[in-house]
Coordinates of C-alpha atoms in Angstrom, one line a residue:
Chain A
M212 CA -87.6 51.2 13.0
D213 CA -90.6 49.9 11.6
A214 CA -93.3 50.4 13.7
T215 CA -95.6 47.6 13.2
V216 CA -92.7 45.3 14.2
P217 CA -92.6 44.0 17.6
S218 CA -89.3 44.8 19.7
P219 CA -87.3 41.8 19.3
I220 CA -87.5 38.8 21.9
V221 CA -83.3 39.3 23.1
A222 CA -81.9 35.6 24.5
T223 CA -80.1 36.4 27.7
P224 CA -76.1 36.9 26.7
T225 CA -74.2 35.4 29.0
A226 CA -71.3 36.0 30.2
E227 CA -68.7 34.4 27.9
P228 CA -70.8 33.3 25.5
L229 CA -69.6 30.1 22.0
V230 CA -71.8 31.1 20.5
R231 CA -72.7 35.5 19.4
V232 CA -75.6 36.7 17.1
E233 CA -75.4 40.4 17.1
N234 CA -78.5 41.7 15.2
L235 CA -79.2 39.2 13.1
T236 CA -80.8 40.6 9.3
C237 CA -81.2 37.7 6.0
A238 CA -83.0 38.4 3.2
Y239 CA -83.2 36.9 0.3
G240 CA -83.5 40.0 -2.1
R241 CA -85.8 41.6 -0.7
N242 CA -87.5 38.9 0.6
V243 CA -86.6 39.6 4.8
V244 CA -86.7 36.1 6.3
L245 CA -84.9 36.8 9.8
R246 CA -84.9 41.1 11.2
D247 CA -83.1 42.5 13.9
V248 CA -81.8 38.5 15.9
S249 CA -79.9 38.6 18.9
F250 CA -78.8 35.7 20.5
D251 CA -75.8 34.0 22.7
V252 CA -75.5 30.3 23.2
P253 CA -72.7 29.3 25.7
R254 CA -70.1 26.2 25.9
G255 CA -71.7 23.8 25.8
E256 CA -74.8 23.8 25.4
V257 CA -77.2 22.3 23.5
L258 CA -79.5 24.9 21.6
T259 CA -81.7 23.7 19.0
I260 CA -84.2 26.3 17.0
L261 CA -87.5 25.7 16.3
G262 CA -90.2 26.7 14.4
G263 CA -92.8 26.3 12.4
S264 CA -92.5 25.8 8.2
G265 CA -90.4 28.6 6.3
C266 CA -90.2 30.4 9.1
G267 CA -86.3 30.9 8.9
K268 CA -84.5 28.0 10.9
S269 CA -82.2 26.8 8.0
T270 CA -81.3 30.4 7.0
L271 CA -81.1 31.4 10.3
L272 CA -78.2 28.1 10.1
K273 CA -77.6 29.0 6.7
H274 CA -76.0 32.4 8.2
M275 CA -74.6 30.9 11.1
I276 CA -71.7 28.4 9.4
G277 CA -71.2 31.4 6.6
L278 CA -72.8 29.8 3.8
E279 CA -75.2 33.2 3.4
Q280 CA -73.3 36.2 3.9
P281 CA -76.1 38.1 6.3
A282 CA -78.1 41.5 5.3
Q283 CA -77.3 42.7 8.1
G284 CA -75.8 42.6 11.9
R285 CA -72.5 39.9 13.8
I286 CA -71.5 36.8 13.9
W287 CA -68.5 35.5 16.6
L288 CA -68.1 32.0 16.4
A289 CA -65.9 30.7 19.4
G290 CA -64.7 35.0 19.8
E291 CA -63.6 35.3 16.1
E292 CA -67.0 37.6 13.7
L293 CA -67.7 35.1 10.6
T294 CA -69.2 38.2 8.9
A295 CA -66.1 40.1 9.3
A296 CA -63.4 37.8 8.4
E297 CA -62.5 36.7 5.1
G298 CA -58.9 34.5 3.8
A299 CA -57.1 32.3 6.2
A300 CA -58.8 34.2 9.4
R301 CA -62.1 32.2 7.3
R302 CA -60.7 29.1 7.6
R303 CA -59.9 29.0 10.4
I304 CA -63.0 29.9 12.3
L305 CA -65.1 27.1 9.0
A306 CA -62.6 24.3 11.0
S307 CA -63.8 25.1 14.7
F308 CA -66.7 24.5 13.9
G309 CA -69.0 21.0 12.2
V310 CA -72.1 21.0 9.9
A311 CA -73.9 17.4 10.0
Y312 CA -76.7 18.4 6.8
Q313 CA -79.7 17.3 6.7
A314 CA -79.3 14.4 4.3
G315 CA -76.1 13.7 5.7
A316 CA -74.1 15.3 2.6
L317 CA -71.5 12.4 2.6
F318 CA -69.6 12.0 -0.8
G319 CA -70.7 9.5 -2.9
S320 CA -68.6 8.3 -4.5
M321 CA -65.7 8.1 -1.1
T322 CA -66.2 5.0 1.2
V323 CA -67.3 6.3 4.9
L324 CA -64.1 6.1 6.3
E325 CA -62.2 8.1 3.4
N326 CA -65.7 11.1 3.9
V327 CA -64.4 11.7 7.7
M328 CA -60.7 11.8 6.9
L329 CA -62.2 14.7 4.4
P330 CA -61.4 17.4 6.4
L331 CA -58.5 16.3 8.7
A332 CA -56.1 16.1 4.9
A333 CA -57.6 19.2 4.7
H334 CA -57.4 20.8 7.7
S335 CA -54.0 19.2 9.2
H336 CA -51.1 17.8 8.6
L337 CA -51.3 14.1 10.0
D338 CA -49.6 11.5 8.7
L339 CA -51.9 9.6 6.7
P340 CA -51.9 6.4 8.9
A341 CA -52.8 9.1 11.8
R342 CA -55.6 10.3 10.2
E343 CA -57.1 6.5 9.8
L344 CA -56.8 6.3 13.9
V345 CA -58.4 9.6 14.5
A346 CA -61.4 8.5 11.5
R347 CA -61.7 4.9 12.6
L348 CA -61.9 6.7 16.7
K349 CA -64.5 8.8 14.9
L350 CA -66.7 6.1 13.5
R351 CA -66.3 4.3 17.2
E352 CA -67.7 7.2 18.9
V353 CA -70.2 7.5 16.9
G354 CA -71.1 3.1 16.6
L355 CA -69.6 2.6 12.9
E356 CA -66.7 1.1 13.7
Q357 CA -67.5 -1.9 11.6
Y358 CA -69.1 0.3 8.7
A359 CA -65.8 2.7 7.5
D360 CA -64.5 0.9 4.2
Y361 CA -68.2 1.1 3.5
A362 CA -70.2 3.3 0.8
P363 CA -72.2 6.0 2.8
A364 CA -75.0 4.6 -0.4
E365 CA -74.7 0.6 1.5
L366 CA -75.7 2.8 5.2
S367 CA -79.0 2.9 6.0
G368 CA -80.6 6.9 7.4
G369 CA -79.6 6.8 10.2
M370 CA -76.4 5.7 10.2
Q371 CA -75.8 8.1 7.5
K372 CA -76.3 10.7 9.6
R373 CA -73.7 9.8 12.3
A374 CA -71.9 9.0 9.9
A375 CA -71.7 12.4 8.9
I376 CA -71.7 13.8 12.3
A377 CA -68.9 11.3 12.5
R378 CA -66.8 14.4 9.5
A379 CA -68.5 17.4 11.0
L380 CA -65.9 15.4 14.6
A381 CA -63.3 15.2 12.3
L382 CA -61.4 18.0 13.5
D383 CA -62.6 18.5 16.8
P384 CA -64.8 21.2 16.3
A385 CA -66.0 23.7 19.6
I386 CA -69.2 24.4 17.8
L387 CA -71.1 21.5 16.1
F388 CA -75.0 22.1 13.9
L389 CA -76.9 19.9 12.8
D390 CA -80.1 20.7 10.5
E391 CA -82.9 18.7 11.5
P392 CA -81.3 15.7 12.4
S393 CA -84.8 13.9 13.0
A394 CA -85.8 14.1 10.0
G395 CA -87.6 11.0 8.3
L396 CA -85.5 8.0 11.0
D397 CA -87.9 5.9 13.1
P398 CA -88.8 7.0 16.5
I399 CA -86.6 4.4 18.0
T400 CA -83.5 5.5 15.7
S401 CA -83.5 9.5 16.3
A402 CA -84.1 8.3 20.2
E403 CA -80.2 6.8 19.4
L404 CA -79.6 9.4 17.8
D405 CA -80.8 11.9 20.3
A406 CA -78.8 9.5 22.8
L407 CA -75.0 9.9 20.8
I408 CA -75.8 13.5 20.6
L409 CA -76.1 14.0 24.7
R410 CA -73.6 11.5 25.3
L411 CA -70.7 13.8 23.0
S412 CA -72.3 17.1 24.7
R413 CA -71.3 15.6 28.3
A414 CA -67.8 13.8 26.7
L415 CA -67.0 16.1 24.9
S416 CA -68.5 19.2 26.2
L417 CA -69.7 20.3 22.6
T418 CA -72.2 22.8 22.1
F419 CA -74.7 21.7 20.1
I420 CA -76.7 23.6 18.0
V421 CA -80.0 21.3 15.9
V422 CA -81.8 22.8 13.8
T423 CA -85.8 20.8 14.7
H424 CA -89.0 20.6 14.4
E425 CA -89.1 17.2 16.2
L426 CA -90.9 18.1 19.5
A427 CA -89.7 14.4 20.6
S428 CA -85.9 15.0 20.2
I429 CA -86.5 19.0 21.4
F430 CA -87.6 17.4 25.2
A431 CA -84.7 14.9 24.7
I432 CA -81.4 17.1 24.3
A433 CA -82.0 20.9 25.0
D434 CA -80.6 22.3 27.0
R435 CA -82.8 25.8 25.4
A436 CA -85.0 25.7 22.7
L437 CA -85.0 28.9 20.4
M438 CA -88.5 29.6 19.3
L439 CA -89.3 31.6 15.6
D440 CA -91.1 32.4 14.2
K441 CA -92.2 33.4 10.1
Q442 CA -94.8 36.2 11.2
E443 CA -92.7 37.7 13.1
K444 CA -90.1 37.4 11.7
G445 CA -87.0 36.0 14.6
I446 CA -87.9 35.2 17.9
I447 CA -91.0 34.7 19.5
A448 CA -89.9 32.4 22.6
V449 CA -86.3 31.1 24.0
G450 CA -86.1 29.0 27.2
K451 CA -86.1 25.7 28.7
P452 CA -88.9 23.9 26.4
Q453 CA -90.6 22.8 28.9
D454 CA -91.1 26.6 30.8
L455 CA -92.7 26.8 26.9
R456 CA -94.6 24.3 27.6
D457 CA -95.8 24.9 30.2
H458 CA -95.3 28.5 31.2
H459 CA -94.5 31.4 27.9
P460 CA -97.6 33.2 27.0
D461 CA -97.3 33.1 24.1
P462 CA -100.2 31.0 22.8
R463 CA -98.4 30.0 19.6
V464 CA -95.6 29.2 21.6
T465 CA -98.1 26.7 24.2
R466 CA -100.0 25.6 21.4
F467 CA -96.2 24.4 19.2
F468 CA -95.3 22.9 22.8
R469 CA -98.4 21.0 23.6
R470 CA -99.8 19.8 19.5
G471 CA -96.7 17.6 20.1
E472 CA -97.4 16.3 23.3
E473 CA -101.0 15.1 21.7
T474 CA -99.7 13.6 18.4
Q475 CA -97.3 11.6 22.1
V476 CA -100.5 9.9 23.3
Chain B
M22 CA -41.6 23.4 29.8
T23 CA -42.7 23.7 26.8
P24 CA -44.3 27.4 25.6
D25 CA -48.7 28.3 25.5
N26 CA -49.0 26.7 22.3
S27 CA -46.9 24.0 21.2
A28 CA -46.2 20.2 22.3
S29 CA -43.3 18.7 22.4
L30 CA -41.5 14.8 23.3
D31 CA -38.7 13.0 25.0
I32 CA -37.9 9.8 24.3
D33 CA -36.1 8.2 26.7
T34 CA -34.9 4.4 25.7
D35 CA -32.1 4.2 28.8
S36 CA -34.2 4.1 31.4
T37 CA -36.0 0.2 31.5
P38 CA -38.9 0.4 30.6
A39 CA -38.3 3.6 27.6
R40 CA -40.1 6.4 28.9
L41 CA -42.4 8.7 25.9
R42 CA -42.8 12.1 27.1
L43 CA -45.7 14.3 25.8
S44 CA -46.2 17.6 27.2
G45 CA -47.7 20.8 25.8
R46 CA -51.1 21.3 23.3
L47 CA -51.8 17.4 21.9
D48 CA -53.8 18.4 19.2
A49 CA -54.1 17.3 15.8
E50 CA -51.9 20.5 15.2
H51 CA -48.9 19.9 17.5
C52 CA -49.8 16.0 17.7
A53 CA -48.8 15.6 13.8
D54 CA -44.8 16.3 14.2
L55 CA -44.1 13.9 16.6
W56 CA -46.3 10.8 16.4
P57 CA -44.6 9.7 13.5
R58 CA -41.3 9.6 16.1
A59 CA -43.9 8.7 19.1
R60 CA -45.1 5.7 17.3
A61 CA -41.1 4.7 15.6
A62 CA -40.0 4.9 19.8
M63 CA -42.5 2.6 21.0
T64 CA -41.6 -0.6 22.5
Q65 CA -44.3 -2.7 24.2
G66 CA -43.9 -1.8 28.0
A67 CA -42.9 1.8 27.9
V68 CA -44.6 4.3 30.0
V69 CA -46.2 7.4 28.3
D70 CA -45.7 10.3 30.6
T71 CA -48.6 12.9 30.3
S72 CA -48.6 14.5 33.3
A73 CA -47.3 17.8 31.4
V74 CA -49.6 18.0 28.4
D75 CA -52.1 20.9 28.8
Y76 CA -54.6 20.4 26.8
C77 CA -55.6 17.1 24.7
D78 CA -58.7 17.1 22.2
G79 CA -59.4 14.5 19.9
T80 CA -56.9 13.5 18.4
G81 CA -54.9 13.8 21.4
A82 CA -56.2 11.6 22.6
A83 CA -56.6 9.4 19.3
L84 CA -52.4 9.1 19.7
L85 CA -52.9 7.5 23.2
F86 CA -55.4 5.1 22.3
D87 CA -52.7 5.0 19.6
L88 CA -49.0 4.1 21.9
I89 CA -51.3 1.9 24.2
Q90 CA -52.5 -0.6 21.1
R91 CA -49.1 0.3 20.9
G92 CA -48.3 -1.8 24.0
G93 CA -47.4 1.2 26.3
T94 CA -49.2 2.5 29.3
V95 CA -50.7 5.9 30.0
E96 CA -49.6 7.5 32.7
G97 CA -50.8 11.2 34.2
L98 CA -52.9 12.5 32.0
P99 CA -54.8 15.0 33.9
E100 CA -58.1 14.7 35.2
R101 CA -59.9 16.7 32.4
F102 CA -59.1 15.1 30.0
A103 CA -59.9 11.4 30.6
P104 CA -62.8 10.9 30.3
L105 CA -61.8 11.9 26.4
L106 CA -59.7 9.2 26.0
A107 CA -62.4 6.5 28.4
E108 CA -64.6 7.4 25.3
L109 CA -62.2 6.1 23.0
E110 CA -62.3 2.8 24.4
P111 CA -58.5 2.4 24.1
D112 CA -58.4 -0.6 25.8
H113 CA -60.2 -2.4 23.2
P114 CA -58.4 -2.7 19.6
L115 CA -60.1 -1.3 16.5
I116 CA -61.9 -3.4 14.2
I117 CA -61.4 -3.4 11.4
P118 CA -62.9 -5.7 8.9
R119 CA -60.5 -7.5 6.7
R120 CA -61.6 -6.7 3.2
P121 CA -62.8 -9.8 1.1
P122 CA -60.1 -10.8 -1.8
P123 CA -59.4 -9.3 -5.4
P124 CA -61.4 -11.3 -7.9
G125 CA -58.4 -13.9 -9.9
V126 CA -59.2 -13.9 -13.3
I127 CA -61.4 -16.4 -14.0
A128 CA -64.1 -14.7 -11.7
T129 CA -63.6 -11.5 -13.7
L130 CA -63.6 -12.9 -16.9
G131 CA -67.1 -14.2 -16.1
R132 CA -67.9 -12.2 -14.8
V133 CA -67.5 -9.5 -17.9
V134 CA -69.7 -12.3 -19.6
A135 CA -72.7 -12.1 -17.3
E136 CA -72.4 -9.1 -17.2
V137 CA -72.4 -8.0 -20.7
T138 CA -74.8 -10.9 -21.6
L139 CA -78.1 -9.1 -19.9
E140 CA -76.4 -5.2 -21.4
A141 CA -77.3 -7.0 -24.4
R142 CA -80.7 -8.9 -22.7
A143 CA -81.7 -5.0 -21.2
A144 CA -80.9 -3.7 -25.0
I145 CA -82.9 -6.7 -26.9
V146 CA -85.7 -6.1 -23.8
F147 CA -86.1 -2.6 -24.2
I148 CA -86.3 -2.6 -28.1
G149 CA -89.0 -5.5 -27.9
E150 CA -90.5 -3.1 -25.1
A151 CA -90.6 0.4 -26.9
S152 CA -92.3 -1.6 -30.1
A153 CA -94.0 -2.0 -28.4
A154 CA -95.4 1.6 -27.3
F155 CA -94.7 2.4 -30.6
A156 CA -97.7 0.1 -32.2
S157 CA -99.9 0.9 -29.3
V158 CA -99.7 4.2 -30.2
M159 CA -99.8 3.4 -33.6
R160 CA -103.0 2.3 -33.1
R161 CA -104.0 5.1 -30.6
P162 CA -102.4 8.5 -31.6
R163 CA -103.7 9.9 -29.0
E164 CA -102.0 7.9 -27.0
L165 CA -98.6 10.2 -27.2
R166 CA -97.5 12.9 -25.6
L167 CA -97.7 15.6 -28.8
G168 CA -97.1 18.2 -26.3
E169 CA -93.4 16.7 -25.1
T170 CA -92.2 14.9 -28.0
L171 CA -93.3 19.2 -29.6
R172 CA -90.6 20.1 -26.5
V173 CA -87.9 17.8 -27.0
A174 CA -87.9 18.6 -31.0
T175 CA -87.6 21.6 -30.2
S176 CA -85.4 21.2 -27.3
A177 CA -83.1 18.5 -29.5
G178 CA -83.5 20.0 -33.7
A179 CA -83.8 23.5 -33.2
D180 CA -82.1 23.8 -30.3
A181 CA -78.7 22.8 -31.6
L182 CA -79.2 24.9 -34.5
P183 CA -75.9 27.7 -33.9
I184 CA -73.6 24.3 -33.2
V185 CA -74.3 21.8 -35.6
A186 CA -74.1 25.2 -37.7
L187 CA -70.7 26.2 -36.9
I188 CA -69.6 22.5 -36.7
A189 CA -70.1 22.0 -40.2
F190 CA -69.7 24.9 -41.6
L191 CA -66.2 24.8 -40.4
L192 CA -65.7 21.4 -40.7
G193 CA -67.0 22.3 -45.3
V194 CA -64.2 24.9 -44.8
I195 CA -61.5 22.3 -43.7
L196 CA -62.3 19.8 -46.0
S197 CA -62.7 22.4 -48.8
F198 CA -58.2 23.4 -47.9
Q199 CA -57.3 21.0 -47.5
S200 CA -58.5 19.3 -50.7
A201 CA -57.8 22.3 -52.5
V202 CA -54.3 22.8 -51.3
P203 CA -52.9 19.4 -53.2
M204 CA -55.9 19.0 -55.6
R205 CA -54.5 22.5 -57.3
Q206 CA -51.2 21.0 -58.3
F207 CA -53.0 18.5 -60.6
G208 CA -55.5 21.9 -62.0
A209 CA -58.2 19.5 -60.4
E210 CA -59.6 22.1 -57.9
L211 CA -63.2 22.3 -59.2
F212 CA -63.3 18.8 -58.0
V213 CA -62.9 19.4 -54.7
A214 CA -66.8 20.0 -54.6
N215 CA -68.2 17.0 -55.9
L216 CA -65.8 15.1 -52.7
V217 CA -66.4 17.7 -50.7
G218 CA -70.3 17.3 -51.7
L219 CA -70.7 13.1 -51.2
S220 CA -68.0 13.6 -48.3
L221 CA -70.6 15.5 -46.3
V222 CA -73.9 13.8 -47.8
R223 CA -73.1 9.9 -47.3
E224 CA -70.6 9.9 -44.3
L225 CA -69.8 13.7 -42.5
A226 CA -72.9 15.2 -42.2
P227 CA -74.2 12.7 -40.6
L228 CA -71.6 11.1 -38.3
M229 CA -71.4 14.5 -36.9
T230 CA -74.2 15.4 -36.2
A231 CA -74.8 12.4 -34.6
V232 CA -72.0 12.4 -32.5
L233 CA -73.3 16.6 -31.4
L234 CA -75.8 14.5 -30.6
A235 CA -75.5 12.2 -28.9
G236 CA -73.3 14.7 -26.2
R237 CA -75.8 17.4 -26.6
T238 CA -78.5 15.0 -26.2
G239 CA -78.4 11.9 -25.3
A240 CA -77.0 12.5 -22.2
A241 CA -79.0 14.4 -21.2
F242 CA -82.2 12.6 -22.2
A243 CA -80.0 9.9 -19.0
A244 CA -79.5 12.4 -16.3
E245 CA -82.6 14.0 -16.9
I246 CA -84.1 10.2 -16.8
G247 CA -81.9 9.0 -14.8
T248 CA -83.5 11.8 -12.2
M249 CA -86.8 11.3 -12.4
K250 CA -85.2 7.9 -11.4
V251 CA -83.5 8.9 -8.4
N252 CA -86.7 10.9 -7.1
Q253 CA -88.0 8.6 -7.0
E254 CA -90.9 9.6 -10.4
I255 CA -90.6 6.6 -12.4
D256 CA -91.8 4.9 -10.2
A257 CA -94.7 7.3 -9.2
L258 CA -95.4 7.0 -12.9
V259 CA -96.2 3.6 -12.6
T260 CA -98.0 2.7 -9.7
M261 CA -100.4 5.3 -11.0
G262 CA -100.5 3.4 -14.1
L263 CA -98.6 5.3 -16.6
D264 CA -96.0 3.3 -18.8
P265 CA -93.3 5.4 -18.5
M266 CA -92.2 3.7 -22.0
R267 CA -94.8 5.5 -23.9
F268 CA -95.1 8.2 -21.4
L269 CA -90.7 9.0 -21.3
V270 CA -88.9 7.8 -23.7
L271 CA -91.7 7.3 -27.1
P272 CA -91.7 10.6 -26.7
R273 CA -88.3 11.3 -27.3
L274 CA -87.7 8.0 -30.1
I275 CA -90.1 10.0 -32.0
A276 CA -88.8 13.5 -32.0
V277 CA -85.0 12.8 -32.4
A278 CA -86.1 10.6 -35.2
C279 CA -87.7 13.3 -36.5
T280 CA -85.3 15.9 -36.3
M281 CA -82.5 14.0 -37.0
P282 CA -82.9 13.9 -40.9
L283 CA -83.3 17.6 -41.0
L284 CA -80.9 18.3 -38.3
T285 CA -78.3 16.7 -40.8
L286 CA -79.9 17.9 -43.9
F287 CA -78.9 21.8 -42.4
A288 CA -75.8 20.2 -41.4
E289 CA -75.2 18.8 -45.0
L290 CA -75.9 22.7 -46.5
I291 CA -73.9 24.6 -44.0
G292 CA -70.9 22.2 -44.5
M293 CA -71.3 23.0 -48.1
F294 CA -71.8 26.9 -47.7
G295 CA -69.0 26.5 -46.4
A296 CA -66.8 25.1 -48.3
A297 CA -67.5 26.8 -51.8
L298 CA -66.3 29.9 -49.7
V299 CA -63.3 28.7 -49.5
L300 CA -63.1 27.8 -53.3
I301 CA -63.9 31.8 -54.2
G302 CA -60.3 31.9 -52.3
F303 CA -59.3 29.1 -55.3
G304 CA -61.0 30.9 -58.3
I305 CA -64.1 29.5 -58.9
P306 CA -67.9 30.8 -58.2
M307 CA -70.2 29.7 -56.2
A308 CA -72.3 29.0 -58.9
T309 CA -69.8 26.8 -60.2
S310 CA -69.2 24.7 -57.0
A311 CA -73.4 25.1 -56.6
S312 CA -73.0 22.8 -60.0
Q313 CA -71.3 20.8 -59.8
I314 CA -72.5 19.1 -56.4
I315 CA -76.0 19.5 -57.7
D316 CA -74.1 17.6 -60.8
F317 CA -72.4 15.3 -58.5
V318 CA -74.4 14.2 -56.4
D319 CA -77.6 12.8 -56.6
M320 CA -81.4 11.0 -55.1
S321 CA -79.8 8.4 -53.6
D322 CA -77.1 10.2 -52.2
Y323 CA -78.8 12.3 -49.6
L324 CA -81.3 9.5 -49.3
T325 CA -78.9 7.0 -47.8
G326 CA -77.3 10.0 -45.7
L327 CA -80.9 10.6 -44.1
F328 CA -81.7 7.9 -44.2
K329 CA -78.2 6.7 -41.6
S330 CA -79.3 9.5 -39.9
F331 CA -82.7 8.0 -38.8
V332 CA -81.2 5.3 -36.8
F333 CA -78.1 6.9 -35.4
G334 CA -80.7 9.6 -34.6
L335 CA -83.0 6.4 -33.0
G336 CA -79.8 4.7 -31.7
I337 CA -78.6 7.6 -29.4
A338 CA -81.9 8.9 -28.0
G339 CA -83.0 5.2 -27.2
I340 CA -79.4 4.6 -25.9
G341 CA -79.8 7.7 -23.6
C342 CA -83.5 6.4 -22.6
M343 CA -82.3 2.7 -21.1
R344 CA -79.6 4.9 -19.3
G345 CA -81.9 6.9 -17.4
L346 CA -83.3 4.0 -16.2
Q347 CA -81.3 2.0 -15.5
T348 CA -79.7 4.8 -13.2
G349 CA -78.4 3.4 -10.0
S350 CA -78.8 5.8 -6.5
G351 CA -77.4 8.9 -5.8
A352 CA -75.5 11.3 -7.5
R353 CA -72.7 9.5 -9.0
A354 CA -75.4 7.2 -10.3
V355 CA -77.2 10.0 -12.2
G356 CA -73.4 11.2 -13.7
A357 CA -72.3 7.8 -13.9
A358 CA -76.0 7.1 -16.1
A359 CA -75.1 10.8 -18.4
T360 CA -71.1 9.0 -19.3
S361 CA -72.3 6.1 -20.0
A362 CA -74.8 7.4 -22.5
D363 CA -72.6 9.2 -24.1
V364 CA -69.3 6.0 -24.7
R365 CA -72.0 4.0 -25.5
A366 CA -73.7 6.3 -28.2
I367 CA -70.9 6.9 -30.4
V368 CA -70.1 2.8 -29.9
M369 CA -73.0 1.9 -31.4
L370 CA -72.5 5.6 -34.7
V371 CA -68.4 4.1 -35.2
V372 CA -69.9 0.1 -35.3
A373 CA -73.3 1.1 -37.0
D374 CA -71.6 3.4 -39.5
G375 CA -69.2 1.1 -40.5
L376 CA -72.3 -2.1 -40.6
F377 CA -73.9 0.4 -43.0
A378 CA -70.5 1.4 -45.7
V379 CA -70.6 -2.6 -45.7
A380 CA -74.8 -2.8 -46.8
F381 CA -74.0 0.2 -49.0
Y382 CA -70.9 -1.2 -50.8
Y383 CA -72.9 -4.8 -51.5
L384 CA -76.8 -3.1 -52.1
D385 CA -74.0 -1.2 -54.1
W386 CA -76.1 1.8 -53.3

């Protein structure tokens, strides 16, 4: 191992993790973004991945949802190894989690309802009335029941993100990945989205992995926060957000959290 | 008991009220088969016994919601699944907004007329603004973005040479071959060069080059400017006090209007070369074909073709830029703008070519 690279901080492994990342190294060509990252996420936890710009938050997310292949390391989702899976096994793993992208990524040529029905059509054998009912109920869960027949472009930014969550929930995944859910939203809409995440987490026992750098959201929703750093190319802190803010010895961590307090004041 | 990984539905219609007994795993995979049967068997007041349900996810809860909405009563649902069903608020029917009825014939006709009128108005406004911007640049030539104009001219003109050459060459080959075979029966294959030369110069080279340019450059202008519109780059130009017409549209109009006649001339020469090659196979030397064309096709024919190509170029670039500036929001709008630019440009070419044919006939050009 490179002597200049400090030993990676390994998040405490849990007995039955729903998500396990083991010695993950992410690189684009020769550019190593993350090196030797390991952590576990237990069932039902809301984990936020945070850090400054360019620290590798989105890169880590892309690797965890299978959009990028790691240079090294392995990722398990719901007990199955994503990094080694191919064909039908990979499709099964991909159906076990949902992703809500930063800009919503709703298909503009479909209505909101059709967007939510799409994964059901692709991965289930439910008939059309059943698919429509399931999709409408998912929209009810996120508070968009009355907007089912709207085009995505007719919705506000916050509504589009909620619709994206409804689509991610369509197949009742055990894990939900959210990429910057609060980005571009006003504080009230952002708080409403946080409340939705908490409610879904509790009611459906969902595991959330949320990439964000919005401190208000982190304190509102996170059971644990995992902080990445650009220089270290890895995790520099893991724990409850309040503990990281108040007791962490690394000044980079406390500065990140306390700057948030200053801005809140 | 059902096996661990299956679900079953037992229907007892003899009892009063009817009883439906669901058991096993209620998830998307296992609900698919039994949902239509449960829906069909449902009657008002039926009891849905769920005491043997081992697993229930959102889809299973949606099935129970459906049965409750159809008048059923769910009994015996294991406590751990109750919050899931409660989350769906099964006592509240779904709100399905009533879709507005489709517009009638008269309303549709009115909308089409309004759209055409607005479209014509937008085209007139665009032509007016472009003319004003051109007049402004004529007064102060430094206002023209020469670098951008040359970049567009390279992209629309020089970069298009290979495809124009290929199409023109094949056009010349096909045209001469198809006409040489029947004309040989009359011993008139020598005049194939005259026929191909005149057709290319007056009609085919300007038209084919314009069709290529519409697909290649007009659509690209619409997509490029449309993406700029979606990304608010056009708004940024306006708020910086820069006129999008002068900044974006004029360089494209000038570049295409200048390169289009050159491309057409190039297409004419390549097409004639292709035709002459075929005629060698019919025993006519290339020098003879060239001499026939030089004698038969005069300068007014060339000028007519080049004038048409100049107008076609202006039209294609103008339509591409106009559709780009009219782009709505989202990725779909950019695609729609590019498609629309292409289709409208081709329609414009056909209409304009027809008008030119009539005008040149009366002018005796």
